[in-house]
Coordinates of C-alpha atoms and ligand atoms in Angstrom, one line a residue:
M1 CA 30.3 -19.5 -43.5
A2 CA 29.4 -22.4 -41.3
T3 CA 26.0 -22.3 -39.5
E4 CA 26.4 -21.7 -35.8
T5 CA 23.9 -23.4 -33.5
I6 CA 22.8 -21.2 -30.6
K7 CA 22.2 -23.5 -27.8
R8 CA 23.1 -23.8 -24.2
D9 CA 23.9 -27.4 -23.0
L10 CA 22.4 -28.7 -19.9
E11 CA 25.2 -29.1 -17.3
A12 CA 25.7 -32.6 -15.9
G13 CA 25.0 -31.4 -12.4
I14 CA 21.5 -30.0 -13.2
T15 CA 18.9 -31.9 -11.2
T16 CA 16.2 -33.4 -13.4
D17 CA 14.7 -36.0 -11.1
L18 CA 12.3 -34.0 -9.0
K19 CA 9.8 -36.8 -8.1
D20 CA 8.8 -36.4 -4.4
R21 CA 11.2 -33.5 -3.9
V22 CA 10.7 -29.8 -3.5
S23 CA 10.4 -28.4 -6.9
Y24 CA 9.9 -24.8 -8.2
G25 CA 6.2 -25.1 -9.0
G26 CA 5.5 -27.2 -5.9
Y27 CA 7.2 -24.8 -3.5
L28 CA 5.5 -21.8 -5.1
Q29 CA 2.1 -23.4 -5.4
L30 CA 2.0 -22.4 -9.0
D31 CA -0.9 -24.7 -9.9
T32 CA -3.0 -22.7 -7.4
L33 CA -1.6 -19.3 -8.3
L34 CA -1.9 -19.8 -12.1
S35 CA -5.4 -21.3 -12.0
A36 CA -6.8 -18.3 -10.2
Q37 CA -7.3 -16.1 -13.3
L38 CA -11.0 -16.6 -14.3
P39 CA -12.2 -14.0 -16.8
L40 CA -16.0 -13.5 -16.7
S41 CA -16.5 -12.1 -20.2
N42 CA -18.1 -14.5 -22.6
P43 CA -16.7 -14.8 -25.2
E44 CA -13.6 -14.0 -23.3
H45 CA -12.3 -10.5 -23.9
H46 CA -8.5 -10.4 -24.6
D47 CA -7.8 -7.6 -22.1
E48 CA -9.6 -9.0 -19.1
L49 CA -6.6 -11.1 -18.2
L50 CA -4.5 -7.9 -18.0
F51 CA -7.1 -6.4 -15.7
I52 CA -7.1 -9.5 -13.4
I53 CA -3.4 -9.9 -13.3
Q54 CA -2.8 -6.2 -12.5
H55 CA -5.1 -6.5 -9.5
Q56 CA -3.7 -9.9 -8.4
T57 CA -0.1 -8.8 -8.5
S58 CA -1.1 -5.6 -6.6
E59 CA -2.8 -7.7 -4.0
L60 CA 0.3 -9.9 -3.6
W61 CA 2.5 -6.9 -3.1
M62 CA -0.1 -5.5 -0.6
K63 CA 0.1 -8.8 1.3
L64 CA 3.8 -8.3 1.7
I65 CA 3.4 -4.7 2.7
I66 CA 1.0 -5.7 5.5
H67 CA 3.5 -8.4 6.7
E68 CA 6.2 -5.8 6.8
L69 CA 4.2 -3.0 8.4
K70 CA 3.0 -5.3 11.2
A71 CA 6.6 -6.3 11.9
A72 CA 7.7 -2.6 11.8
I73 CA 4.9 -1.7 14.3
A74 CA 6.0 -4.6 16.6
H75 CA 9.6 -3.4 16.5
L76 CA 8.7 0.2 17.4
A77 CA 6.6 -1.0 20.3
V78 CA 9.8 -2.3 21.9
D79 CA 11.9 0.7 20.8
D80 CA 13.8 -1.3 18.2
L81 CA 14.4 1.3 15.5
D82 CA 17.0 -0.3 13.3
P83 CA 15.0 -3.2 12.0
C84 CA 12.1 -0.9 11.6
L85 CA 14.2 1.4 9.4
K86 CA 15.3 -1.6 7.2
I87 CA 11.7 -2.7 6.8
L88 CA 10.5 0.7 5.7
A89 CA 13.2 0.9 3.1
R90 CA 11.8 -2.4 1.7
V91 CA 8.2 -1.1 1.9
K92 CA 9.2 1.9 -0.1
Q93 CA 10.6 -0.3 -2.9
I94 CA 7.4 -2.4 -2.9
Q95 CA 5.4 0.8 -3.2
R96 CA 7.5 1.8 -6.1
Q97 CA 6.6 -1.5 -7.9
L98 CA 3.0 -0.8 -7.1
F99 CA 2.8 2.7 -8.5
E100 CA 5.0 2.0 -11.5
Q101 CA 2.8 -0.9 -12.4
W102 CA 0.0 1.6 -13.4
A103 CA 1.9 2.0 -16.7
V104 CA 0.9 -1.5 -17.7
L105 CA -2.8 -1.0 -17.0
E106 CA -2.7 2.3 -18.8
T107 CA -2.2 0.4 -22.1
L108 CA -5.9 -0.5 -21.6
T109 CA -8.0 1.9 -23.7
P110 CA -11.6 3.1 -22.8
S111 CA -12.9 1.2 -25.8
E112 CA -11.4 -2.1 -24.6
Y113 CA -12.4 -1.7 -20.9
L114 CA -16.0 -0.8 -21.7
Q115 CA -16.3 -4.1 -23.6
F116 CA -16.0 -6.1 -20.4
R117 CA -16.6 -3.6 -17.6
H118 CA -20.2 -4.8 -17.2
V119 CA -19.1 -8.2 -15.9
L120 CA -17.7 -6.5 -12.8
G121 CA -21.1 -5.7 -11.5
P122 CA -20.8 -3.7 -8.2
A123 CA -17.3 -5.0 -7.5
S124 CA -14.7 -2.3 -7.0
G125 CA -11.2 -1.8 -5.5
F126 CA -13.0 0.0 -2.7
Q127 CA -13.7 -3.5 -1.4
S128 CA -10.0 -4.4 -1.2
H129 CA -9.6 -5.5 2.4
Q130 CA -5.8 -5.5 2.1
Y131 CA -5.8 -1.9 0.8
R132 CA -7.9 -0.9 3.7
T133 CA -5.7 -2.8 6.2
I134 CA -2.6 -0.8 4.9
E135 CA -4.5 2.5 5.2
F136 CA -5.4 1.6 8.8
L137 CA -1.8 0.3 9.6
L138 CA -0.5 3.6 8.3
G139 CA -3.0 5.6 10.4
N140 CA -5.8 6.6 8.1
K141 CA -8.5 5.3 10.5
N142 CA -12.1 5.6 9.2
A143 CA -14.6 3.1 10.7
D144 CA -17.1 3.9 7.8
M145 CA -14.8 2.0 5.4
I146 CA -15.5 -1.4 6.9
A147 CA -19.2 -1.2 6.0
V148 CA -18.6 -2.8 2.6
F149 CA -17.3 -6.0 4.4
A150 CA -20.6 -6.7 6.1
H151 CA -21.0 -9.7 3.8
D152 CA -17.9 -11.2 5.2
P153 CA -18.0 -11.0 9.0
A154 CA -14.6 -12.7 9.6
R155 CA -12.8 -10.1 7.3
Q156 CA -14.8 -7.3 8.8
Q157 CA -13.7 -8.4 12.3
A158 CA -10.0 -8.7 11.2
L159 CA -10.2 -5.1 9.8
R160 CA -11.9 -3.9 13.0
E161 CA -9.0 -5.3 15.0
V162 CA -6.5 -3.3 12.9
L163 CA -8.7 -0.2 13.2
Q164 CA -8.6 -0.5 17.0
S165 CA -4.8 -1.0 17.2
P166 CA -2.1 1.7 17.2
S167 CA -0.9 2.6 13.7
L168 CA 2.8 2.9 12.7
Y169 CA 2.6 6.6 13.5
D170 CA 1.0 6.0 16.8
E171 CA 3.7 3.6 17.8
F172 CA 6.4 6.0 16.6
L173 CA 4.9 8.8 18.8
R174 CA 4.7 6.4 21.8
H175 CA 8.4 5.5 21.2
L176 CA 9.3 9.2 21.1
A177 CA 7.5 9.8 24.3
R178 CA 9.4 6.9 26.0
A179 CA 12.6 8.4 24.6
G180 CA 11.9 11.6 26.5
H181 CA 10.4 13.8 23.8
A182 CA 7.5 16.2 24.8
V183 CA 4.8 14.1 23.0
P184 CA 1.3 15.2 24.1
A185 CA -0.4 12.6 26.4
A186 CA -3.3 12.4 24.0
C187 CA -1.0 10.8 21.4
V188 CA 0.3 8.2 23.9
E189 CA -3.1 6.8 25.0
R190 CA -6.3 7.3 23.1
D191 CA -9.0 5.4 21.3
W192 CA -7.0 4.2 18.3
S193 CA -10.0 3.5 16.2
Q194 CA -10.7 7.3 15.9
P195 CA -9.2 9.3 13.1
Y196 CA -5.8 10.8 13.9
E197 CA -6.0 14.4 15.0
R198 CA -3.0 16.7 14.4
H199 CA -1.2 18.0 17.4
P200 CA 0.7 21.3 16.9
E201 CA 3.0 20.4 19.9
L202 CA 4.4 17.6 17.8
I203 CA 5.8 20.1 15.4
D204 CA 8.2 21.2 18.2
V205 CA 9.1 17.6 18.9
F206 CA 10.0 17.1 15.2
R207 CA 11.7 20.5 15.0
R208 CA 14.1 19.4 17.8
I209 CA 14.9 16.2 15.9
Y210 CA 15.4 17.9 12.6
E211 CA 17.5 20.7 14.1
N212 CA 19.7 18.3 16.1
T213 CA 20.1 15.4 13.7
E214 CA 23.3 14.1 15.3
T215 CA 21.7 13.6 18.7
H216 CA 18.5 12.1 17.3
W217 CA 19.9 10.3 14.2
S218 CA 17.7 7.1 14.3
S219 CA 14.5 9.1 15.0
Y220 CA 15.4 11.6 12.3
H221 CA 16.1 8.7 9.9
L222 CA 12.7 7.1 10.8
C223 CA 10.9 10.5 10.2
E224 CA 12.3 10.6 6.7
Q225 CA 11.4 7.0 6.0
L226 CA 7.8 7.7 7.0
V227 CA 7.8 10.7 4.7
D228 CA 9.0 8.4 1.9
V229 CA 6.2 5.9 2.6
E230 CA 3.5 8.6 2.6
E231 CA 4.8 10.2 -0.6
S232 CA 4.9 6.8 -2.3
F233 CA 1.3 6.1 -1.1
Q234 CA 0.2 9.4 -2.6
L235 CA 1.9 8.6 -5.9
W236 CA -0.1 5.4 -6.0
R237 CA -3.3 7.2 -5.3
F238 CA -2.5 9.9 -7.9
R239 CA -1.6 7.4 -10.6
H240 CA -4.7 5.3 -9.8
M241 CA -6.8 8.5 -10.2
K242 CA -5.1 9.5 -13.5
T243 CA -5.5 5.9 -14.9
V244 CA -9.2 5.9 -13.9
E245 CA -9.6 9.4 -15.5
R246 CA -8.2 8.2 -18.9
I247 CA -10.1 4.9 -18.9
I248 CA -13.6 5.8 -17.6
G249 CA -13.5 9.6 -17.7
F250 CA -16.0 11.1 -15.2
R251 CA -18.4 8.1 -15.0
R252 CA -19.5 6.8 -11.7
G253 CA -17.5 3.9 -10.2
T254 CA -18.8 0.4 -10.2
G255 CA -18.6 0.6 -6.3
G256 CA -21.2 3.5 -6.4
S257 CA -18.9 6.5 -5.8
S258 CA -18.7 9.6 -8.0
G259 CA -15.5 8.1 -9.5
V260 CA -12.6 10.4 -10.2
A261 CA -13.9 13.1 -7.9
F262 CA -14.0 10.6 -5.0
L263 CA -10.5 9.4 -5.7
R264 CA -9.2 12.9 -5.9
K265 CA -10.5 13.7 -2.4
A266 CA -8.2 10.9 -1.1
L267 CA -5.2 13.0 -2.2
E268 CA -6.0 15.5 0.6
L269 CA -5.5 12.8 3.2
T270 CA -2.2 12.7 5.1
F271 CA -0.9 10.0 7.5
F272 CA 1.8 12.0 9.2
P273 CA 0.7 15.7 9.1
E274 CA 3.2 17.1 11.5
L275 CA 6.1 15.5 9.6
F276 CA 5.1 17.7 6.6
E277 CA 4.4 20.8 8.7
V278 CA 7.8 20.7 10.4
R279 CA 9.4 21.3 7.0
T280 CA 8.0 24.8 7.0
V281 CA 9.4 25.8 10.3
I282 CA 12.8 24.2 10.7
G283 CA 15.7 26.7 10.7
T284 CA 13.3 29.7 11.4
Ligands
HEM301 C1 -9.5 0.2 -15.3 C2 -8.9 0.2 -14.1 C3 -9.6 0.8 -12.9 C4 -10.6 1.7 -12.8 C5 -11.5 2.3 -13.9 C6 -10.8 1.9 -11.4 C7 -11.8 2.7 -10.8 C8 -12.0 3.0 -9.5 C9 -13.0 3.8 -9.0 C10 -14.0 4.6 -9.8 C11 -13.0 3.8 -7.6 C12 -13.9 4.5 -6.6 C13 -14.8 3.5 -6.0 C14 -15.9 3.1 -6.9 O1 -16.9 3.8 -7.0 O2 -15.8 2.0 -7.6 C15 -11.8 2.9 -7.3 C16 -11.4 2.6 -6.0 C17 -10.3 1.8 -5.7 N1 -9.6 1.1 -6.6 FE1 -9.7 1.2 -8.6 N2 -9.9 1.3 -10.6 C18 -9.1 0.6 -11.5 C19 -8.0 -0.2 -11.2 C20 -7.6 -0.5 -10.0 C21 -6.5 -1.4 -9.6 C22 -5.6 -2.1 -10.7 C23 -6.4 -1.4 -8.3 C24 -5.3 -2.2 -7.6 C25 -5.6 -3.0 -6.6 C26 -7.4 -0.6 -7.8 C27 -7.7 -0.4 -6.4 C28 -8.6 0.5 -5.9 C29 -8.7 0.8 -4.5 C30 -7.9 0.2 -3.4 C31 -9.8 1.7 -4.4 C32 -10.3 2.3 -3.1 C33 -9.6 3.7 -3.1 C34 -10.0 4.6 -1.9 O3 -10.7 4.1 -1.0 O4 -9.6 5.7 -1.9 N3 -8.1 -0.1 -8.8 N4 -11.3 2.4 -8.5
NFK302 N1 -14.3 0.7 -10.0 C1 -14.0 0.3 -11.4 C2 -14.0 -1.2 -11.5 C3 -12.7 -1.7 -11.0 O1 -11.7 -1.1 -11.3 C4 -12.6 -3.0 -10.3 C5 -13.6 -3.9 -10.4 C6 -13.5 -5.2 -9.8 C7 -12.4 -5.4 -9.1 C8 -11.4 -4.5 -9.0 C9 -11.5 -3.2 -9.6 N2 -10.5 -2.3 -9.4 C10 -10.5 -1.1 -8.8 O2 -11.4 -0.4 -8.5 C11 -14.9 1.0 -12.4 O3 -15.7 1.8 -11.9 O4 -14.8 0.7 -13.5

C-alpha cells in the first residue's frame, strides 16, 4: 500500500506578509500576556505554572464579568431590561467557565502544592481586587474587605467607589419601584455602602411578578437571571472551598484566615435574599 502523506496545503489566499499590519499576536498583545508567568520557586517547581495560569485565566474572566456587570447596571438605571437580560446570560456562561476550571487545579496534589506554597508568603486570593469588585457589584457590600488594599491607595479608592454605588440588585429594585411595584422607600434611596438588609415587603413584590408572569415577563425573566448568577457564584465558592480542602486540608490560609472554615462561612451569604424566599410562598 502506498504511503499517504497527511498534510494540509497552504491556500494561495492565506496572508503571510504581516509586516507593519495587524497580526494575531500583535492585536492580542501576546508578548505581554505570555511573559507574565513568573514562577518564584527555585529551582522552578513544575506545577507552579499551573497555579499561576489558573489564577490569571480566572482574573481575565473576572475582568470581563466586571465589564459586563457595570454595563448591566447602567442599562437597569435607564429601565432598559432587554440588553441587561442578554448580558446576564453571558455572565452566567463566564461563571460556568470559572467554576468548571476548578477541575484543572484539582489535579494539583497536596504533596505538589506544599513544595512551592512557601513562595506565596502572605499573598492570597483574599487580595483579589477584581473578585471583591464583583462581590460589591452584585451587592455583597462589606467595607472591611477593602482593608487589605491599604498598600495600594488607587485600587482601594476604586473599590470604595464601587462599594458606595448601587449594586445590580439595588438598581433592579429601583427599576421595579419606577415601574410601579410597591418597593420599600428604604430600597430606593439609602447608603449603598452598607450591607444589604432584607425587606419582607419585597417578597410580596416578587410574589406578584411570579404569580403574573405574562404581565411582568421581563422582570420575571430578570429575576430568574439573577437567581442563575447567584447560584453560579455559590458553585464557584463551593468548588473553591472543596479544592482548598483537598489540597491544604484544615491548615490556615496564607492570607491569615482559618482557611476552609472561613471559606465555608461565605456559602451562607446571599446577594438576592428575597428572590430565594419568594420561592417558598408562591402559589400558597
Ligand atoms: C491551591 C489552590 C488554592 C488554595 C489552597 C486556596 C486557598 C484559599 C484560602 C485558605 C483562602 C482564605 C483566605 C486566606 O486565609 O488565604 C482563599 C481565599 C480566596 N481565594 Fe483561594 N485558594 C486557591 C486557589 C484559588 C484560585 C485559583 C482562585 C482564583 C482566583 C482563588 C481565589 C480566592 C479568592 C477570591 C478568595 C477570597 C474569598 C472570600 O473572600 O470569600 N483561590 N483561598
Ligand atoms: N491562600 C492560599 C494561597 C493561594 O491560594 C494564593 C496565593 C497567592 C495568590 C493567589 C492565591 N490563591 C487563592 O487564594 C493558601 O493558603 O495556600
